């Protein structure tokens, strides 16, 4: 039986010029993870990352700390299909339409534009973004240039299957990805509805890990959204 650990990247640079990079707090979350694994002697036979900078950098930082304690860190395999759902493209294309359709979203986005407080901006954007993605998942919002929810589920599922079914029996694999692909792994293990799958994506903390056991015919959940390495509340973030 193999073991798969799915890690959500550390905190990114929300609504800055370069969102796809770790914040200083995101880097600290990754260091805490590497130190935790080393402290507990947890080994990995393979390390896989999605292609995004925040995903690859999380794997790199965790690996540096882990290796500094004398443990072997495998070379990171980059799998493009483990990228996040197309959130930026969806927001750019459909958020104006949603604002016209939904007064609640319009008000939230107006307040978002007026606020200078990072926490408030995150909260306001999240409320609007959740409504937008639910419409995307229900195929109410679709565009030929933007990946559909069904296609997103399929490409991430295929990538997990390729990762788990290749390599040696009993292998331990760490995958560094994002909240959406983490929720897809939960969908694979539990058969969640599309609404629940999206809800799970919102619950995944930065730097957390979710663990599964797998065989050729089985994919089972062990732990979800674990953060024993993030002992201080200031390290608990969601974007």
JSON list of C-alpha atoms in Angstrom, two decimals:
[
{"chain": "A", "resi": 1, "resn": "UNK", "atom": "CA", "xyz": [0.00, 0.00, 0.00]},
{"chain": "A", "resi": 2, "resn": "UNK", "atom": "CA", "xyz": [1.32, 3.44, -0.94]},
{"chain": "A", "resi": 3, "resn": "UNK", "atom": "CA", "xyz": [0.97, 6.75, 0.88]},
{"chain": "A", "resi": 4, "resn": "UNK", "atom": "CA", "xyz": [0.22, 10.08, -0.76]},
{"chain": "A", "resi": 5, "resn": "UNK", "atom": "CA", "xyz": [0.68, 13.38, 1.08]},
{"chain": "A", "resi": 6, "resn": "UNK", "atom": "CA", "xyz": [-0.93, 16.34, -0.71]},
{"chain": "A", "resi": 7, "resn": "UNK", "atom": "CA", "xyz": [0.44, 19.70, 0.44]},
{"chain": "A", "resi": 8, "resn": "UNK", "atom": "CA", "xyz": [-1.14, 23.05, -0.27]},
{"chain": "A", "resi": 9, "resn": "UNK", "atom": "CA", "xyz": [1.45, 25.70, -1.08]},
{"chain": "A", "resi": 10, "resn": "UNK", "atom": "CA", "xyz": [2.31, 28.41, 1.42]},
{"chain": "A", "resi": 11, "resn": "UNK", "atom": "CA", "xyz": [0.56, 31.78, 1.41]},
{"chain": "A", "resi": 12, "resn": "UNK", "atom": "CA", "xyz": [0.83, 33.52, -1.95]},
{"chain": "A", "resi": 13, "resn": "UNK", "atom": "CA", "xyz": [1.02, 37.27, -2.60]},
{"chain": "A", "resi": 14, "resn": "UNK", "atom": "CA", "xyz": [-2.71, 38.00, -2.70]},
{"chain": "A", "resi": 15, "resn": "UNK", "atom": "CA", "xyz": [-3.67, 40.88, -5.05]},
{"chain": "A", "resi": 16, "resn": "UNK", "atom": "CA", "xyz": [-0.12, 42.06, -5.53]},
{"chain": "A", "resi": 17, "resn": "UNK", "atom": "CA", "xyz": [1.52, 42.53, -8.91]},
{"chain": "A", "resi": 18, "resn": "UNK", "atom": "CA", "xyz": [2.90, 38.99, -8.78]},
{"chain": "A", "resi": 19, "resn": "UNK", "atom": "CA", "xyz": [0.35, 36.77, -7.06]},
{"chain": "A", "resi": 20, "resn": "UNK", "atom": "CA", "xyz": [2.17, 33.58, -8.03]},
{"chain": "A", "resi": 21, "resn": "UNK", "atom": "CA", "xyz": [4.96, 33.80, -5.48]},
{"chain": "A", "resi": 22, "resn": "UNK", "atom": "CA", "xyz": [5.14, 33.05, -1.79]},
{"chain": "A", "resi": 23, "resn": "UNK", "atom": "CA", "xyz": [4.79, 35.80, 0.76]},
{"chain": "A", "resi": 24, "resn": "UNK", "atom": "CA", "xyz": [7.33, 35.88, 3.59]},
{"chain": "A", "resi": 25, "resn": "UNK", "atom": "CA", "xyz": [4.71, 34.11, 5.72]},
{"chain": "A", "resi": 26, "resn": "UNK", "atom": "CA", "xyz": [4.24, 31.49, 2.99]},
{"chain": "A", "resi": 27, "resn": "UNK", "atom": "CA", "xyz": [7.97, 30.80, 3.03]},
{"chain": "A", "resi": 28, "resn": "UNK", "atom": "CA", "xyz": [7.84, 30.38, 6.81]},
{"chain": "A", "resi": 29, "resn": "UNK", "atom": "CA", "xyz": [4.96, 27.89, 6.49]},
{"chain": "A", "resi": 30, "resn": "UNK", "atom": "CA", "xyz": [7.04, 25.81, 4.07]},
{"chain": "A", "resi": 31, "resn": "UNK", "atom": "CA", "xyz": [10.04, 25.87, 6.41]},
{"chain": "A", "resi": 32, "resn": "UNK", "atom": "CA", "xyz": [7.85, 24.71, 9.29]},
{"chain": "A", "resi": 33, "resn": "UNK", "atom": "CA", "xyz": [6.64, 21.78, 7.21]},
{"chain": "A", "resi": 34, "resn": "UNK", "atom": "CA", "xyz": [10.15, 20.66, 6.27]},
{"chain": "A", "resi": 35, "resn": "UNK", "atom": "CA", "xyz": [11.28, 20.90, 9.89]},
{"chain": "A", "resi": 36, "resn": "UNK", "atom": "CA", "xyz": [8.25, 18.92, 11.08]},
{"chain": "A", "resi": 37, "resn": "UNK", "atom": "CA", "xyz": [8.90, 16.08, 8.64]},
{"chain": "A", "resi": 38, "resn": "UNK", "atom": "CA", "xyz": [12.56, 15.95, 9.62]},
{"chain": "A", "resi": 39, "resn": "UNK", "atom": "CA", "xyz": [11.78, 16.06, 13.34]},
{"chain": "A", "resi": 40, "resn": "UNK", "atom": "CA", "xyz": [9.45, 13.07, 12.99]},
{"chain": "A", "resi": 41, "resn": "UNK", "atom": "CA", "xyz": [11.66, 11.13, 10.59]},
{"chain": "A", "resi": 42, "resn": "UNK", "atom": "CA", "xyz": [9.02, 11.07, 7.85]},
{"chain": "A", "resi": 43, "resn": "UNK", "atom": "CA", "xyz": [10.55, 9.92, 4.56]},
{"chain": "A", "resi": 44, "resn": "UNK", "atom": "CA", "xyz": [9.44, 10.25, 0.96]},
{"chain": "A", "resi": 45, "resn": "UNK", "atom": "CA", "xyz": [10.42, 8.18, -2.04]},
{"chain": "A", "resi": 46, "resn": "UNK", "atom": "CA", "xyz": [9.18, 10.79, -4.51]},
{"chain": "A", "resi": 47, "resn": "UNK", "atom": "CA", "xyz": [8.34, 14.50, -4.43]},
{"chain": "A", "resi": 48, "resn": "UNK", "atom": "CA", "xyz": [6.01, 15.96, -7.05]},
{"chain": "A", "resi": 49, "resn": "UNK", "atom": "CA", "xyz": [5.00, 19.58, -7.62]},
{"chain": "A", "resi": 50, "resn": "UNK", "atom": "CA", "xyz": [2.58, 21.45, -9.79]},
{"chain": "A", "resi": 51, "resn": "UNK", "atom": "CA", "xyz": [4.13, 23.97, -12.23]},
{"chain": "A", "resi": 52, "resn": "UNK", "atom": "CA", "xyz": [3.20, 27.20, -10.44]},
{"chain": "A", "resi": 53, "resn": "UNK", "atom": "CA", "xyz": [5.93, 29.20, -8.75]},
{"chain": "A", "resi": 54, "resn": "UNK", "atom": "CA", "xyz": [4.18, 29.10, -5.37]},
{"chain": "A", "resi": 55, "resn": "UNK", "atom": "CA", "xyz": [3.86, 25.31, -5.61]},
{"chain": "A", "resi": 56, "resn": "UNK", "atom": "CA", "xyz": [7.46, 24.67, -6.71]},
{"chain": "A", "resi": 57, "resn": "UNK", "atom": "CA", "xyz": [8.91, 27.15, -4.23]},
{"chain": "A", "resi": 58, "resn": "UNK", "atom": "CA", "xyz": [7.01, 25.51, -1.35]},
{"chain": "A", "resi": 59, "resn": "UNK", "atom": "CA", "xyz": [8.54, 22.16, -2.28]},
{"chain": "A", "resi": 60, "resn": "UNK", "atom": "CA", "xyz": [11.98, 23.72, -2.62]},
{"chain": "A", "resi": 61, "resn": "UNK", "atom": "CA", "xyz": [11.93, 25.45, 0.78]},
{"chain": "A", "resi": 62, "resn": "UNK", "atom": "CA", "xyz": [10.50, 22.45, 2.63]},
{"chain": "A", "resi": 63, "resn": "UNK", "atom": "CA", "xyz": [13.13, 20.26, 0.96]},
{"chain": "A", "resi": 64, "resn": "UNK", "atom": "CA", "xyz": [15.99, 22.57, 1.90]},
{"chain": "A", "resi": 65, "resn": "UNK", "atom": "CA", "xyz": [15.04, 22.48, 5.58]},
{"chain": "A", "resi": 66, "resn": "UNK", "atom": "CA", "xyz": [14.43, 18.72, 5.47]},
{"chain": "A", "resi": 67, "resn": "UNK", "atom": "CA", "xyz": [17.78, 18.02, 3.80]},
{"chain": "A", "resi": 68, "resn": "UNK", "atom": "CA", "xyz": [19.62, 20.32, 6.22]},
{"chain": "A", "resi": 69, "resn": "UNK", "atom": "CA", "xyz": [18.69, 17.87, 8.98]},
{"chain": "A", "resi": 70, "resn": "UNK", "atom": "CA", "xyz": [20.46, 15.04, 7.16]},
{"chain": "A", "resi": 71, "resn": "UNK", "atom": "CA", "xyz": [17.50, 13.47, 5.36]},
{"chain": "A", "resi": 72, "resn": "UNK", "atom": "CA", "xyz": [17.35, 12.62, 1.66]},
{"chain": "A", "resi": 73, "resn": "UNK", "atom": "CA", "xyz": [15.01, 14.84, -0.38]},
{"chain": "A", "resi": 74, "resn": "UNK", "atom": "CA", "xyz": [14.22, 13.35, -3.80]},
{"chain": "A", "resi": 75, "resn": "UNK", "atom": "CA", "xyz": [14.48, 15.49, -6.90]},
{"chain": "A", "resi": 76, "resn": "UNK", "atom": "CA", "xyz": [11.20, 17.30, -7.50]},
{"chain": "A", "resi": 77, "resn": "UNK", "atom": "CA", "xyz": [9.11, 16.05, -10.45]},
{"chain": "A", "resi": 78, "resn": "UNK", "atom": "CA", "xyz": [7.03, 18.85, -11.98]},
{"chain": "A", "resi": 79, "resn": "UNK", "atom": "CA", "xyz": [3.59, 17.80, -13.25]},
{"chain": "A", "resi": 80, "resn": "UNK", "atom": "CA", "xyz": [1.83, 20.55, -15.20]},
{"chain": "A", "resi": 81, "resn": "UNK", "atom": "CA", "xyz": [-1.62, 19.01, -14.66]},
{"chain": "A", "resi": 82, "resn": "UNK", "atom": "CA", "xyz": [-1.39, 19.74, -10.91]},
{"chain": "A", "resi": 83, "resn": "UNK", "atom": "CA", "xyz": [-1.83, 23.47, -11.49]},
{"chain": "A", "resi": 84, "resn": "UNK", "atom": "CA", "xyz": [-4.70, 25.23, -9.75]},
{"chain": "A", "resi": 85, "resn": "UNK", "atom": "CA", "xyz": [-8.15, 25.75, -11.28]},
{"chain": "A", "resi": 86, "resn": "UNK", "atom": "CA", "xyz": [-8.36, 28.74, -13.69]},
{"chain": "A", "resi": 87, "resn": "UNK", "atom": "CA", "xyz": [-9.45, 31.23, -11.05]},
{"chain": "A", "resi": 88, "resn": "UNK", "atom": "CA", "xyz": [-7.77, 34.33, -12.47]},
{"chain": "A", "resi": 89, "resn": "UNK", "atom": "CA", "xyz": [-9.18, 33.77, -15.95]},
{"chain": "A", "resi": 90, "resn": "UNK", "atom": "CA", "xyz": [-12.65, 33.14, -14.53]},
{"chain": "A", "resi": 91, "resn": "UNK", "atom": "CA", "xyz": [-12.57, 36.28, -12.40]},
{"chain": "A", "resi": 92, "resn": "UNK", "atom": "CA", "xyz": [-11.38, 38.43, -15.30]},
{"chain": "A", "resi": 93, "resn": "UNK", "atom": "CA", "xyz": [-14.03, 37.05, -17.65]},
{"chain": "A", "resi": 94, "resn": "UNK", "atom": "CA", "xyz": [-17.08, 36.65, -15.42]},
{"chain": "A", "resi": 95, "resn": "UNK", "atom": "CA", "xyz": [-16.78, 38.85, -12.32]},
{"chain": "A", "resi": 96, "resn": "UNK", "atom": "CA", "xyz": [-18.20, 41.92, -14.13]},
{"chain": "A", "resi": 97, "resn": "UNK", "atom": "CA", "xyz": [-21.17, 39.83, -15.27]},
{"chain": "A", "resi": 98, "resn": "UNK", "atom": "CA", "xyz": [-21.73, 38.45, -11.77]},
{"chain": "A", "resi": 99, "resn": "UNK", "atom": "CA", "xyz": [-21.67, 41.99, -10.36]},
{"chain": "A", "resi": 100, "resn": "UNK", "atom": "CA", "xyz": [-24.45, 42.94, -12.74]},
{"chain": "A", "resi": 101, "resn": "UNK", "atom": "CA", "xyz": [-26.49, 39.87, -11.80]},
{"chain": "A", "resi": 102, "resn": "UNK", "atom": "CA", "xyz": [-25.96, 39.83, -8.03]},
{"chain": "A", "resi": 103, "resn": "UNK", "atom": "CA", "xyz": [-26.29, 42.97, -5.85]},
{"chain": "A", "resi": 104, "resn": "UNK", "atom": "CA", "xyz": [-24.52, 41.22, -2.97]},
{"chain": "A", "resi": 105, "resn": "UNK", "atom": "CA", "xyz": [-21.47, 40.56, -5.14]},
{"chain": "A", "resi": 106, "resn": "UNK", "atom": "CA", "xyz": [-21.55, 44.10, -6.54]},
{"chain": "A", "resi": 107, "resn": "UNK", "atom": "CA", "xyz": [-21.49, 45.57, -3.04]},
{"chain": "A", "resi": 108, "resn": "UNK", "atom": "CA", "xyz": [-18.71, 43.21, -1.94]},
{"chain": "A", "resi": 109, "resn": "UNK", "atom": "CA", "xyz": [-16.53, 44.09, -4.91]},
{"chain": "A", "resi": 110, "resn": "UNK", "atom": "CA", "xyz": [-17.16, 47.83, -4.46]},
{"chain": "A", "resi": 111, "resn": "UNK", "atom": "CA", "xyz": [-16.07, 47.57, -0.82]},
{"chain": "A", "resi": 112, "resn": "UNK", "atom": "CA", "xyz": [-13.12, 45.44, -1.92]},
{"chain": "A", "resi": 113, "resn": "UNK", "atom": "CA", "xyz": [-11.95, 48.21, -4.23]},
{"chain": "A", "resi": 114, "resn": "UNK", "atom": "CA", "xyz": [-12.26, 50.84, -1.51]},
{"chain": "A", "resi": 115, "resn": "UNK", "atom": "CA", "xyz": [-10.55, 48.92, 1.30]},
{"chain": "A", "resi": 116, "resn": "UNK", "atom": "CA", "xyz": [-6.87, 49.16, 2.25]},
{"chain": "A", "resi": 117, "resn": "UNK", "atom": "CA", "xyz": [-7.09, 46.36, 4.81]},
{"chain": "A", "resi": 118, "resn": "UNK", "atom": "CA", "xyz": [-5.63, 43.08, 3.49]},
{"chain": "A", "resi": 119, "resn": "UNK", "atom": "CA", "xyz": [-7.78, 40.82, 5.68]},
{"chain": "A", "resi": 120, "resn": "UNK", "atom": "CA", "xyz": [-10.98, 42.64, 4.71]},
{"chain": "A", "resi": 121, "resn": "UNK", "atom": "CA", "xyz": [-10.05, 42.59, 1.02]},
{"chain": "A", "resi": 122, "resn": "UNK", "atom": "CA", "xyz": [-9.46, 38.84, 1.19]},
{"chain": "A", "resi": 123, "resn": "UNK", "atom": "CA", "xyz": [-12.78, 38.27, 2.94]},
{"chain": "A", "resi": 124, "resn": "UNK", "atom": "CA", "xyz": [-14.78, 40.41, 0.49]},
{"chain": "A", "resi": 125, "resn": "UNK", "atom": "CA", "xyz": [-13.16, 38.90, -2.60]},
{"chain": "A", "resi": 126, "resn": "UNK", "atom": "CA", "xyz": [-13.63, 35.38, -1.26]},
{"chain": "A", "resi": 127, "resn": "UNK", "atom": "CA", "xyz": [-17.38, 35.85, -0.84]},
{"chain": "A", "resi": 128, "resn": "UNK", "atom": "CA", "xyz": [-17.74, 36.97, -4.44]},
{"chain": "A", "resi": 129, "resn": "UNK", "atom": "CA", "xyz": [-15.30, 34.39, -5.79]},
{"chain": "A", "resi": 130, "resn": "UNK", "atom": "CA", "xyz": [-17.12, 31.49, -4.15]},
{"chain": "A", "resi": 131, "resn": "UNK", "atom": "CA", "xyz": [-20.34, 32.48, -5.90]},
{"chain": "A", "resi": 132, "resn": "UNK", "atom": "CA", "xyz": [-18.52, 32.82, -9.21]},
{"chain": "A", "resi": 133, "resn": "UNK", "atom": "CA", "xyz": [-16.90, 29.39, -8.98]},
{"chain": "A", "resi": 134, "resn": "UNK", "atom": "CA", "xyz": [-20.17, 27.71, -8.07]},
{"chain": "A", "resi": 135, "resn": "UNK", "atom": "CA", "xyz": [-21.69, 29.09, -11.28]},
{"chain": "A", "resi": 136, "resn": "UNK", "atom": "CA", "xyz": [-18.62, 27.81, -13.16]},
{"chain": "A", "resi": 137, "resn": "UNK", "atom": "CA", "xyz": [-18.98, 24.36, -11.61]},
{"chain": "A", "resi": 138, "resn": "UNK", "atom": "CA", "xyz": [-22.67, 24.28, -12.57]},
{"chain": "A", "resi": 139, "resn": "UNK", "atom": "CA", "xyz": [-21.72, 25.28, -16.14]},
{"chain": "A", "resi": 140, "resn": "UNK", "atom": "CA", "xyz": [-23.67, 28.53, -15.88]},
{"chain": "A", "resi": 141, "resn": "UNK", "atom": "CA", "xyz": [-20.45, 30.36, -16.71]},
{"chain": "A", "resi": 142, "resn": "UNK", "atom": "CA", "xyz": [-18.44, 28.82, -19.54]},
{"chain": "A", "resi": 143, "resn": "UNK", "atom": "CA", "xyz": [-16.10, 29.95, -22.28]},
{"chain": "A", "resi": 144, "resn": "UNK", "atom": "CA", "xyz": [-14.20, 28.02, -24.90]},
{"chain": "A", "resi": 145, "resn": "UNK", "atom": "CA", "xyz": [-10.90, 29.55, -23.77]},
{"chain": "A", "resi": 146, "resn": "UNK", "atom": "CA", "xyz": [-11.39, 28.63, -20.09]},
{"chain": "A", "resi": 147, "resn": "UNK", "atom": "CA", "xyz": [-11.15, 25.13, -18.67]},
{"chain": "A", "resi": 148, "resn": "UNK", "atom": "CA", "xyz": [-14.48, 23.73, -17.47]},
{"chain": "A", "resi": 149, "resn": "UNK", "atom": "CA", "xyz": [-14.99, 22.34, -13.97]},
{"chain": "A", "resi": 150, "resn": "UNK", "atom": "CA", "xyz": [-15.41, 18.82, -15.38]},
{"chain": "A", "resi": 151, "resn": "UNK", "atom": "CA", "xyz": [-12.16, 19.17, -17.36]},
{"chain": "A", "resi": 152, "resn": "UNK", "atom": "CA", "xyz": [-10.36, 20.47, -14.27]},
{"chain": "A", "resi": 153, "resn": "UNK", "atom": "CA", "xyz": [-11.54, 17.50, -12.20]},
{"chain": "A", "resi": 154, "resn": "UNK", "atom": "CA", "xyz": [-10.49, 15.07, -14.92]},
{"chain": "A", "resi": 155, "resn": "UNK", "atom": "CA", "xyz": [-7.00, 16.46, -15.52]},
{"chain": "A", "resi": 156, "resn": "UNK", "atom": "CA", "xyz": [-6.18, 16.56, -11.80]},
{"chain": "A", "resi": 157, "resn": "UNK", "atom": "CA", "xyz": [-7.63, 13.11, -11.24]},
{"chain": "A", "resi": 158, "resn": "UNK", "atom": "CA", "xyz": [-5.60, 11.74, -14.15]},
{"chain": "A", "resi": 159, "resn": "UNK", "atom": "CA", "xyz": [-2.44, 13.30, -12.74]},
{"chain": "A", "resi": 160, "resn": "UNK", "atom": "CA", "xyz": [-2.97, 11.72, -9.31]},
{"chain": "A", "resi": 161, "resn": "UNK", "atom": "CA", "xyz": [-3.58, 8.34, -10.93]},
{"chain": "A", "resi": 162, "resn": "UNK", "atom": "CA", "xyz": [-0.41, 8.61, -12.99]},
{"chain": "A", "resi": 163, "resn": "UNK", "atom": "CA", "xyz": [1.59, 9.56, -9.91]},
{"chain": "A", "resi": 164, "resn": "UNK", "atom": "CA", "xyz": [0.20, 6.83, -7.67]},
{"chain": "A", "resi": 165, "resn": "UNK", "atom": "CA", "xyz": [0.24, 4.04, -10.25]},
{"chain": "A", "resi": 166, "resn": "UNK", "atom": "CA", "xyz": [3.82, 4.67, -11.35]},
{"chain": "A", "resi": 167, "resn": "UNK", "atom": "CA", "xyz": [6.81, 3.88, -9.16]},
{"chain": "A", "resi": 168, "resn": "UNK", "atom": "CA", "xyz": [7.37, 1.12, -6.64]},
{"chain": "A", "resi": 169, "resn": "UNK", "atom": "CA", "xyz": [4.73, -0.60, -4.52]},
{"chain": "A", "resi": 170, "resn": "UNK", "atom": "CA", "xyz": [4.47, 0.92, -1.06]},
{"chain": "A", "resi": 171, "resn": "UNK", "atom": "CA", "xyz": [5.99, 4.22, -2.15]},
{"chain": "A", "resi": 172, "resn": "UNK", "atom": "CA", "xyz": [5.54, 7.39, -0.12]},
{"chain": "A", "resi": 173, "resn": "UNK", "atom": "CA", "xyz": [4.84, 10.41, -2.33]},
{"chain": "A", "resi": 174, "resn": "UNK", "atom": "CA", "xyz": [4.58, 14.10, -1.43]},
{"chain": "A", "resi": 175, "resn": "UNK", "atom": "CA", "xyz": [2.66, 16.30, -3.87]},
{"chain": "A", "resi": 176, "resn": "UNK", "atom": "CA", "xyz": [2.86, 20.11, -3.63]},
{"chain": "A", "resi": 177, "resn": "UNK", "atom": "CA", "xyz": [-0.15, 21.71, -5.24]},
{"chain": "A", "resi": 178, "resn": "UNK", "atom": "CA", "xyz": [-3.07, 24.02, -4.39]},
{"chain": "A", "resi": 179, "resn": "UNK", "atom": "CA", "xyz": [-6.48, 24.04, -2.69]},
{"chain": "A", "resi": 180, "resn": "UNK", "atom": "CA", "xyz": [-8.43, 23.01, -5.77]},
{"chain": "A", "resi": 181, "resn": "UNK", "atom": "CA", "xyz": [-6.38, 19.89, -6.55]},
{"chain": "A", "resi": 182, "resn": "UNK", "atom": "CA", "xyz": [-6.44, 19.00, -2.85]},
{"chain": "A", "resi": 183, "resn": "UNK", "atom": "CA", "xyz": [-10.25, 19.07, -2.99]},
{"chain": "A", "resi": 184, "resn": "UNK", "atom": "CA", "xyz": [-10.15, 16.87, -6.11]},
{"chain": "A", "resi": 185, "resn": "UNK", "atom": "CA", "xyz": [-8.21, 14.26, -4.13]},
{"chain": "A", "resi": 186, "resn": "UNK", "atom": "CA", "xyz": [-10.97, 14.40, -1.51]},
{"chain": "A", "resi": 187, "resn": "UNK", "atom": "CA", "xyz": [-13.53, 13.95, -4.30]},
{"chain": "A", "resi": 188, "resn": "UNK", "atom": "CA", "xyz": [-11.64, 10.86, -5.44]},
{"chain": "A", "resi": 189, "resn": "UNK", "atom": "CA", "xyz": [-11.59, 9.39, -1.94]},
{"chain": "A", "resi": 190, "resn": "UNK", "atom": "CA", "xyz": [-15.10, 10.32, -0.80]},
{"chain": "A", "resi": 191, "resn": "UNK", "atom": "CA", "xyz": [-17.16, 10.94, -3.94]},
{"chain": "A", "resi": 192, "resn": "UNK", "atom": "CA", "xyz": [-18.17, 14.46, -2.81]},
{"chain": "A", "resi": 193, "resn": "UNK", "atom": "CA", "xyz": [-20.70, 16.56, -4.73]},
{"chain": "A", "resi": 194, "resn": "UNK", "atom": "CA", "xyz": [-19.48, 19.51, -6.77]},
{"chain": "A", "resi": 195, "resn": "UNK", "atom": "CA", "xyz": [-20.72, 21.95, -4.10]},
{"chain": "A", "resi": 196, "resn": "UNK", "atom": "CA", "xyz": [-18.93, 20.04, -1.35]},
{"chain": "A", "resi": 197, "resn": "UNK", "atom": "CA", "xyz": [-15.78, 19.69, -3.44]},
{"chain": "A", "resi": 198, "resn": "UNK", "atom": "CA", "xyz": [-15.61, 23.48, -3.84]},
{"chain": "A", "resi": 199, "resn": "UNK", "atom": "CA", "xyz": [-16.38, 23.99, -0.15]},
{"chain": "A", "resi": 200, "resn": "UNK", "atom": "CA", "xyz": [-13.49, 21.71, 0.76]},
{"chain": "A", "resi": 201, "resn": "UNK", "atom": "CA", "xyz": [-11.18, 23.76, -1.45]},
{"chain": "A", "resi": 202, "resn": "UNK", "atom": "CA", "xyz": [-12.00, 26.87, 0.59]},
{"chain": "A", "resi": 203, "resn": "UNK", "atom": "CA", "xyz": [-11.17, 25.07, 3.85]},
{"chain": "A", "resi": 204, "resn": "UNK", "atom": "CA", "xyz": [-7.62, 24.03, 2.92]},
{"chain": "A", "resi": 205, "resn": "UNK", "atom": "CA", "xyz": [-5.06, 26.08, 4.82]},
{"chain": "A", "resi": 206, "resn": "UNK", "atom": "CA", "xyz": [-1.80, 27.24, 3.28]},
{"chain": "A", "resi": 207, "resn": "UNK", "atom": "CA", "xyz": [0.99, 24.82, 4.09]},
{"chain": "A", "resi": 208, "resn": "UNK", "atom": "CA", "xyz": [-1.39, 22.11, 5.33]},
{"chain": "A", "resi": 209, "resn": "UNK", "atom": "CA", "xyz": [-1.16, 18.48, 4.28]},
{"chain": "A", "resi": 210, "resn": "UNK", "atom": "CA", "xyz": [-3.84, 15.91, 3.48]},
{"chain": "A", "resi": 211, "resn": "UNK", "atom": "CA", "xyz": [-2.92, 12.20, 3.50]},
{"chain": "A", "resi": 212, "resn": "UNK", "atom": "CA", "xyz": [-4.20, 9.21, 1.55]},
{"chain": "A", "resi": 213, "resn": "UNK", "atom": "CA", "xyz": [-3.45, 5.51, 1.27]},
{"chain": "A", "resi": 214, "resn": "UNK", "atom": "CA", "xyz": [-3.64, 3.91, -2.15]},
{"chain": "A", "resi": 215, "resn": "UNK", "atom": "CA", "xyz": [-3.36, 0.69, -4.07]},
{"chain": "A", "resi": 216, "resn": "UNK", "atom": "CA", "xyz": [-4.21, -0.05, -7.69]},
{"chain": "A", "resi": 217, "resn": "UNK", "atom": "CA", "xyz": [-7.88, -0.39, -6.74]},
{"chain": "A", "resi": 218, "resn": "UNK", "atom": "CA", "xyz": [-8.20, 1.80, -3.67]},
{"chain": "A", "resi": 219, "resn": "UNK", "atom": "CA", "xyz": [-7.77, 5.47, -2.73]},
{"chain": "A", "resi": 220, "resn": "UNK", "atom": "CA", "xyz": [-8.63, 6.24, 0.90]},
{"chain": "A", "resi": 221, "resn": "UNK", "atom": "CA", "xyz": [-8.46, 9.33, 3.11]},
{"chain": "A", "resi": 222, "resn": "UNK", "atom": "CA", "xyz": [-6.28, 9.31, 6.23]},
{"chain": "A", "resi": 223, "resn": "UNK", "atom": "CA", "xyz": [-6.14, 12.96, 7.34]},
{"chain": "A", "resi": 224, "resn": "UNK", "atom": "CA", "xyz": [-7.49, 16.23, 5.95]},
{"chain": "A", "resi": 225, "resn": "UNK", "atom": "CA", "xyz": [-6.03, 19.73, 6.21]},
{"chain": "A", "resi": 226, "resn": "UNK", "atom": "CA", "xyz": [-3.52, 18.81, 8.95]},
{"chain": "A", "resi": 227, "resn": "UNK", "atom": "CA", "xyz": [-1.37, 21.60, 10.40]},
{"chain": "A", "resi": 228, "resn": "UNK", "atom": "CA", "xyz": [0.53, 20.17, 13.41]},
{"chain": "A", "resi": 229, "resn": "UNK", "atom": "CA", "xyz": [3.60, 22.05, 12.17]},
{"chain": "A", "resi": 230, "resn": "UNK", "atom": "CA", "xyz": [1.79, 25.43, 12.19]},
{"chain": "A", "resi": 231, "resn": "UNK", "atom": "CA", "xyz": [1.42, 25.86, 15.93]},
{"chain": "A", "resi": 232, "resn": "UNK", "atom": "CA", "xyz": [0.73, 29.61, 16.00]},
{"chain": "A", "resi": 233, "resn": "UNK", "atom": "CA", "xyz": [-2.56, 31.16, 14.82]},
{"chain": "A", "resi": 234, "resn": "UNK", "atom": "CA", "xyz": [-0.65, 33.78, 12.82]},
{"chain": "A", "resi": 235, "resn": "UNK", "atom": "CA", "xyz": [0.47, 30.93, 10.53]},
{"chain": "A", "resi": 236, "resn": "UNK", "atom": "CA", "xyz": [-3.10, 29.94, 9.65]},
{"chain": "A", "resi": 237, "resn": "UNK", "atom": "CA", "xyz": [-4.00, 31.44, 6.29]},
{"chain": "A", "resi": 238, "resn": "UNK", "atom": "CA", "xyz": [-6.21, 30.46, 3.36]},
{"chain": "A", "resi": 239, "resn": "UNK", "atom": "CA", "xyz": [-4.94, 32.38, 0.30]}
]
